Amino acid sequence: MECLTTKETIGKTIEIVKETSYAEKKSHIPERDDIDKFLDTLLIIQKKTNESSEKVEYINDCLEKLTWLNEVDEDSLKEINSLVGSAKYLHSILARQYILIGNLRKKGLSKEVIKRFKDSIDNLKESIFDLDSVFFGLPQIPGFLETTKELSLI
Amino acid sequence: MNIFCLKRFKDAFDKLSKKNSYKELEKQLIDYFFNKEISLILNGTRLNNSVNKPFIKKRLEGSGGFRIYFLALIKNENIYLMFVHSKTGSEGSDNITPESKALIYKEVLECIKSNNLYKLNLSKDGSK
């Protein structure tokens, strides 16, 4: 085993520090501009994501409100059926967007903003399912309309 | 406003309340249903197309993402809590099937007819 003297130990340490210092000086570190550009991009993503979340939350409210309409005729049902299709397509687009920006969340960036976006998309999926269910699913289930009729007599 | 619940709701509530991650549920239910005019809770998704006796699914926001199913008899100012589940966590589920919705709907009718219900009141300090 090599046994270094005090002077040799200090000398070796100095050597390591000098080598590291030189290497670090030569290596590329992000310039201030690079960091600013990165932060600007992150802010743009956050702003756009928040805008999308807001729009989707509004759509979710609109879909819920449709279930409170009292006069829904055959033509309106056709429109609602078409709306369900459009909303499903919108959901697929948003889900693809989430896959892209979801990676930021995994890296701990913009966690709250991206979570809000994810929640709004999940709620959209649920609202579409419920809307379809209210106008097309539940009335087809044996006994459901009879329960409504019986309740009306209470 | 009178608030009742089915045994199914009580069982689901008790199960969720035991978990620390769902401790918000009780407070959210109290905040949403108690000491309010009935007109203020008539929102969410109406499942039965009834004007006077709406069967409602309400989304309570927050970390648990709870979903409450209830029936409102507007004229009598009676609310019947039918079922609750969380969207997240170990007891979480995405949604319940249309068949399950139809089942609890029929169940609430039977429970009202047979008066097989729990009446809910807040304690004096307003906590439960």
Coordinates of C-alpha atoms in Angstrom, one line a residue:
Chain A
M1 CA 0.0 0.0 0.0
E2 CA 1.3 3.4 -0.9
C3 CA 2.0 5.6 2.1
L4 CA 1.9 9.3 1.3
T5 CA 3.7 11.9 3.3
T6 CA 1.9 15.0 4.5
K7 CA 3.4 17.1 1.7
E8 CA 2.5 14.5 -0.9
T9 CA -1.1 14.3 0.3
I10 CA -1.5 18.1 0.2
G11 CA 0.2 18.2 -3.2
K12 CA -2.1 15.5 -4.6
T13 CA -5.1 17.4 -3.3
I14 CA -3.9 20.6 -5.0
E15 CA -3.4 18.7 -8.2
I16 CA -7.0 17.4 -8.1
V17 CA -8.4 20.9 -7.4
K18 CA -6.4 22.5 -10.2
E19 CA -7.4 19.8 -12.7
T20 CA -11.0 20.1 -11.7
S21 CA -10.9 23.9 -11.8
Y22 CA -9.4 23.9 -15.3
A23 CA -11.9 21.3 -16.6
E24 CA -14.9 23.2 -15.2
K25 CA -13.6 26.4 -16.7
K26 CA -13.5 24.8 -20.1
S27 CA -16.8 22.9 -19.8
H28 CA -20.0 24.4 -21.1
I29 CA -22.4 25.7 -18.5
P30 CA -25.7 27.3 -19.5
E31 CA -25.4 30.9 -20.3
R32 CA -27.7 33.4 -18.7
D33 CA -29.6 33.6 -22.0
D34 CA -30.1 29.9 -22.1
I35 CA -31.6 29.9 -18.7
D36 CA -33.8 32.9 -19.5
K37 CA -35.0 31.1 -22.7
F38 CA -35.8 28.0 -20.7
L39 CA -37.8 29.9 -18.1
D40 CA -39.7 31.9 -20.8
T41 CA -40.7 28.7 -22.5
L42 CA -41.8 27.2 -19.2
L43 CA -43.9 30.3 -18.5
I44 CA -45.5 30.1 -22.0
I45 CA -46.4 26.4 -21.4
Q46 CA -47.8 27.2 -18.0
K47 CA -49.9 30.1 -19.4
K48 CA -51.3 28.0 -22.3
T49 CA -51.9 25.0 -20.0
N50 CA -53.9 27.2 -17.6
E51 CA -55.9 28.7 -20.5
S52 CA -56.7 25.1 -21.7
S53 CA -57.7 24.0 -18.2
E54 CA -60.0 27.0 -17.9
K55 CA -61.7 26.2 -21.2
V56 CA -62.2 22.6 -20.4
E57 CA -63.6 23.4 -16.9
Y58 CA -66.1 25.7 -18.6
I59 CA -67.0 23.0 -21.1
N60 CA -67.5 20.5 -18.2
D61 CA -69.9 23.0 -16.6
C62 CA -71.8 23.3 -19.9
L63 CA -72.1 19.6 -20.3
E64 CA -73.5 19.3 -16.8
K65 CA -76.0 22.0 -17.4
L66 CA -77.4 20.2 -20.4
T67 CA -78.6 17.4 -18.1
W68 CA -81.0 20.0 -16.6
L69 CA -82.8 20.7 -19.8
N70 CA -86.5 19.8 -19.6
E71 CA -87.7 19.9 -23.2
V72 CA -85.5 17.5 -25.2
D73 CA -87.1 16.3 -28.4
E74 CA -85.8 13.9 -31.0
D75 CA -83.8 16.6 -32.9
S76 CA -82.2 17.7 -29.7
L77 CA -81.2 14.2 -28.9
K78 CA -79.5 13.9 -32.3
E79 CA -77.6 17.2 -31.5
I80 CA -76.6 15.8 -28.1
N81 CA -75.4 12.6 -29.7
S82 CA -73.3 14.6 -32.1
L83 CA -72.0 16.7 -29.2
V84 CA -70.9 13.6 -27.4
G85 CA -68.9 12.6 -30.5
S86 CA -67.2 16.0 -30.8
A87 CA -66.4 16.1 -27.0
K88 CA -64.8 12.6 -27.3
Y89 CA -62.6 13.9 -30.1
L90 CA -61.7 16.9 -28.0
H91 CA -60.8 14.6 -25.1
S92 CA -58.5 12.5 -27.4
I93 CA -56.6 15.7 -28.5
L94 CA -56.2 16.9 -24.9
A95 CA -55.1 13.5 -23.7
R96 CA -52.3 13.6 -26.3
Q97 CA -51.3 17.1 -25.2
Y98 CA -51.2 15.8 -21.6
I99 CA -48.8 13.0 -22.6
L100 CA -46.4 15.7 -23.9
I101 CA -46.5 18.1 -21.0
G102 CA -47.0 15.3 -18.4
N103 CA -43.2 14.7 -18.5
L104 CA -42.6 18.1 -17.0
R105 CA -44.7 17.1 -14.0
K106 CA -42.7 13.9 -13.6
K107 CA -39.6 16.0 -13.4
G108 CA -41.2 18.2 -10.7
L109 CA -41.9 21.2 -13.0
S110 CA -45.2 23.1 -13.0
K111 CA -46.8 20.3 -10.9
E112 CA -49.9 22.2 -9.8
V113 CA -50.6 23.7 -13.3
I114 CA -50.3 20.3 -15.0
K115 CA -52.4 18.6 -12.3
R116 CA -55.2 21.1 -12.8
F117 CA -55.0 20.3 -16.6
K118 CA -55.1 16.5 -15.9
D119 CA -58.1 16.9 -13.5
S120 CA -60.0 19.0 -16.1
I121 CA -59.4 16.3 -18.8
D122 CA -60.4 13.5 -16.4
N123 CA -63.6 15.4 -15.5
L124 CA -64.3 16.0 -19.2
K125 CA -64.2 12.2 -19.8
E126 CA -66.5 11.7 -16.9
S127 CA -68.9 14.5 -18.0
I128 CA -69.1 13.0 -21.5
F129 CA -69.9 9.6 -20.1
D130 CA -72.5 11.0 -17.8
L131 CA -74.1 13.1 -20.5
D132 CA -74.4 10.0 -22.8
S133 CA -75.7 8.0 -19.9
V134 CA -78.4 10.5 -19.0
F135 CA -79.9 10.8 -22.5
F136 CA -79.1 7.4 -23.9
G137 CA -77.9 4.9 -21.3
L138 CA -80.1 5.2 -18.2
P139 CA -83.5 5.4 -20.0
Q140 CA -82.7 2.1 -21.7
I141 CA -82.1 0.3 -18.3
P142 CA -85.1 -1.8 -17.4
G143 CA -86.9 -0.2 -14.5
F144 CA -85.2 3.2 -14.5
L145 CA -88.1 5.1 -16.1
E146 CA -90.6 3.2 -13.9
T147 CA -88.7 4.4 -10.8
T148 CA -89.1 8.0 -12.0
K149 CA -92.8 7.4 -12.6
E150 CA -93.2 5.9 -9.1
L151 CA -91.3 8.7 -7.5
S152 CA -93.5 11.2 -9.1
L153 CA -96.5 9.7 -7.2
I154 CA -94.8 10.2 -3.7
Chain B
M1 CA -83.9 21.2 4.7
N2 CA -84.1 17.6 6.0
I3 CA -81.2 15.4 5.2
F4 CA -81.5 11.6 5.2
C5 CA -79.2 8.9 4.0
L6 CA -79.4 5.2 2.9
K7 CA -77.5 2.5 4.7
R8 CA -75.5 2.1 1.5
F9 CA -74.3 5.7 1.9
K10 CA -73.6 5.3 5.6
D11 CA -71.5 2.2 4.9
A12 CA -69.5 3.9 2.1
F13 CA -69.0 7.0 4.2
D14 CA -67.8 5.0 7.3
K15 CA -65.4 3.0 5.1
L16 CA -63.9 6.1 3.5
S17 CA -63.8 8.1 6.8
K18 CA -61.5 5.5 8.4
K19 CA -58.8 6.3 5.9
N20 CA -56.6 9.3 6.7
S21 CA -56.4 10.3 3.1
Y22 CA -60.2 10.8 3.0
K23 CA -60.5 12.9 6.2
E24 CA -61.8 15.9 4.1
L25 CA -65.0 14.0 3.2
E26 CA -67.0 14.8 6.3
K27 CA -66.1 18.5 6.2
Q28 CA -67.0 18.7 2.5
L29 CA -70.3 17.1 3.0
I30 CA -71.2 19.4 5.9
D31 CA -70.1 22.5 3.9
Y32 CA -72.1 21.4 0.9
F33 CA -75.4 20.1 2.3
F34 CA -76.0 21.6 5.8
N35 CA -77.5 25.0 6.7
K36 CA -78.4 25.8 3.1
E37 CA -81.5 26.5 1.0
I38 CA -82.4 23.5 -1.1
S39 CA -82.1 25.6 -4.3
L40 CA -78.4 26.0 -3.7
I41 CA -77.6 22.3 -3.9
L42 CA -79.5 21.7 -7.1
N43 CA -76.6 21.5 -9.4
G44 CA -74.2 18.9 -10.8
T45 CA -75.4 16.2 -13.2
R46 CA -79.1 15.5 -13.2
L47 CA -79.6 11.8 -14.0
N48 CA -83.3 11.3 -14.1
N49 CA -84.8 14.3 -16.1
S50 CA -87.2 15.1 -13.2
V51 CA -88.0 18.7 -12.5
N52 CA -89.3 18.2 -8.9
K53 CA -87.5 15.1 -7.8
P54 CA -84.0 15.3 -9.4
F55 CA -81.5 12.4 -8.9
I56 CA -78.2 14.2 -8.8
K57 CA -74.6 13.3 -9.1
K58 CA -72.4 16.0 -7.5
R59 CA -68.7 16.3 -8.0
L60 CA -67.0 17.6 -4.8
E61 CA -63.6 19.1 -5.7
G62 CA -60.6 18.7 -3.5
S63 CA -57.9 16.1 -3.0
G64 CA -60.4 13.2 -2.6
G65 CA -62.4 14.1 -5.7
F66 CA -65.6 12.7 -4.1
R67 CA -68.7 11.9 -6.0
I68 CA -72.0 12.1 -4.2
Y69 CA -75.3 10.7 -5.5
F70 CA -78.5 12.1 -3.9
L71 CA -82.2 12.6 -4.5
A72 CA -83.9 15.8 -3.8
L73 CA -87.7 16.1 -3.1
I74 CA -87.9 19.8 -3.7
K75 CA -91.4 20.4 -2.4
N76 CA -90.8 18.6 0.9
E77 CA -87.3 20.0 1.1
N78 CA -85.9 16.5 1.7
I79 CA -82.5 15.3 0.5
Y80 CA -81.6 11.6 0.4
L81 CA -77.9 10.8 0.2
M82 CA -77.6 7.6 -1.7
F83 CA -73.9 6.8 -2.3
V84 CA -70.5 8.3 -2.2
H85 CA -67.2 7.3 -3.6
S86 CA -63.8 8.8 -4.2
K87 CA -62.0 9.2 -7.5
T88 CA -58.6 8.8 -6.1
G89 CA -56.6 6.8 -3.6
S90 CA -56.8 3.2 -2.5
E91 CA -60.6 3.2 -2.4
G92 CA -61.0 5.3 -5.5
S93 CA -62.9 4.4 -8.6
D94 CA -63.5 6.3 -11.9
N95 CA -67.2 6.2 -12.0
I96 CA -70.1 3.8 -11.3
T97 CA -71.9 2.0 -14.1
P98 CA -75.3 3.1 -15.4
E99 CA -76.7 -0.2 -13.9
S100 CA -75.4 0.8 -10.5
K101 CA -76.9 4.2 -10.8
A102 CA -80.3 2.6 -11.7
L103 CA -79.9 0.2 -8.7
I104 CA -79.4 2.9 -6.1
Y105 CA -82.2 4.9 -7.7
K106 CA -84.6 2.1 -7.2
E107 CA -83.2 1.5 -3.7
V108 CA -83.9 5.1 -2.6
L109 CA -87.5 4.8 -3.7
E110 CA -87.9 1.5 -1.7
C111 CA -86.2 3.1 1.4
I112 CA -88.5 6.2 1.2
K113 CA -91.6 4.0 0.9
S114 CA -90.5 1.8 3.9
N115 CA -89.0 4.7 5.8
N116 CA -85.7 2.7 6.0
L117 CA -83.5 5.8 6.4
Y118 CA -81.0 7.5 8.7
K119 CA -81.8 11.1 9.5
L120 CA -78.7 13.3 9.6
N121 CA -78.2 16.3 12.0
L122 CA -75.3 18.4 12.9
S123 CA -74.1 18.2 16.5
K124 CA -74.3 21.4 18.6
D125 CA -70.8 22.5 17.7
G126 CA -71.6 21.9 14.0
S127 CA -68.9 19.3 13.5
K128 CA -71.0 16.2 12.8

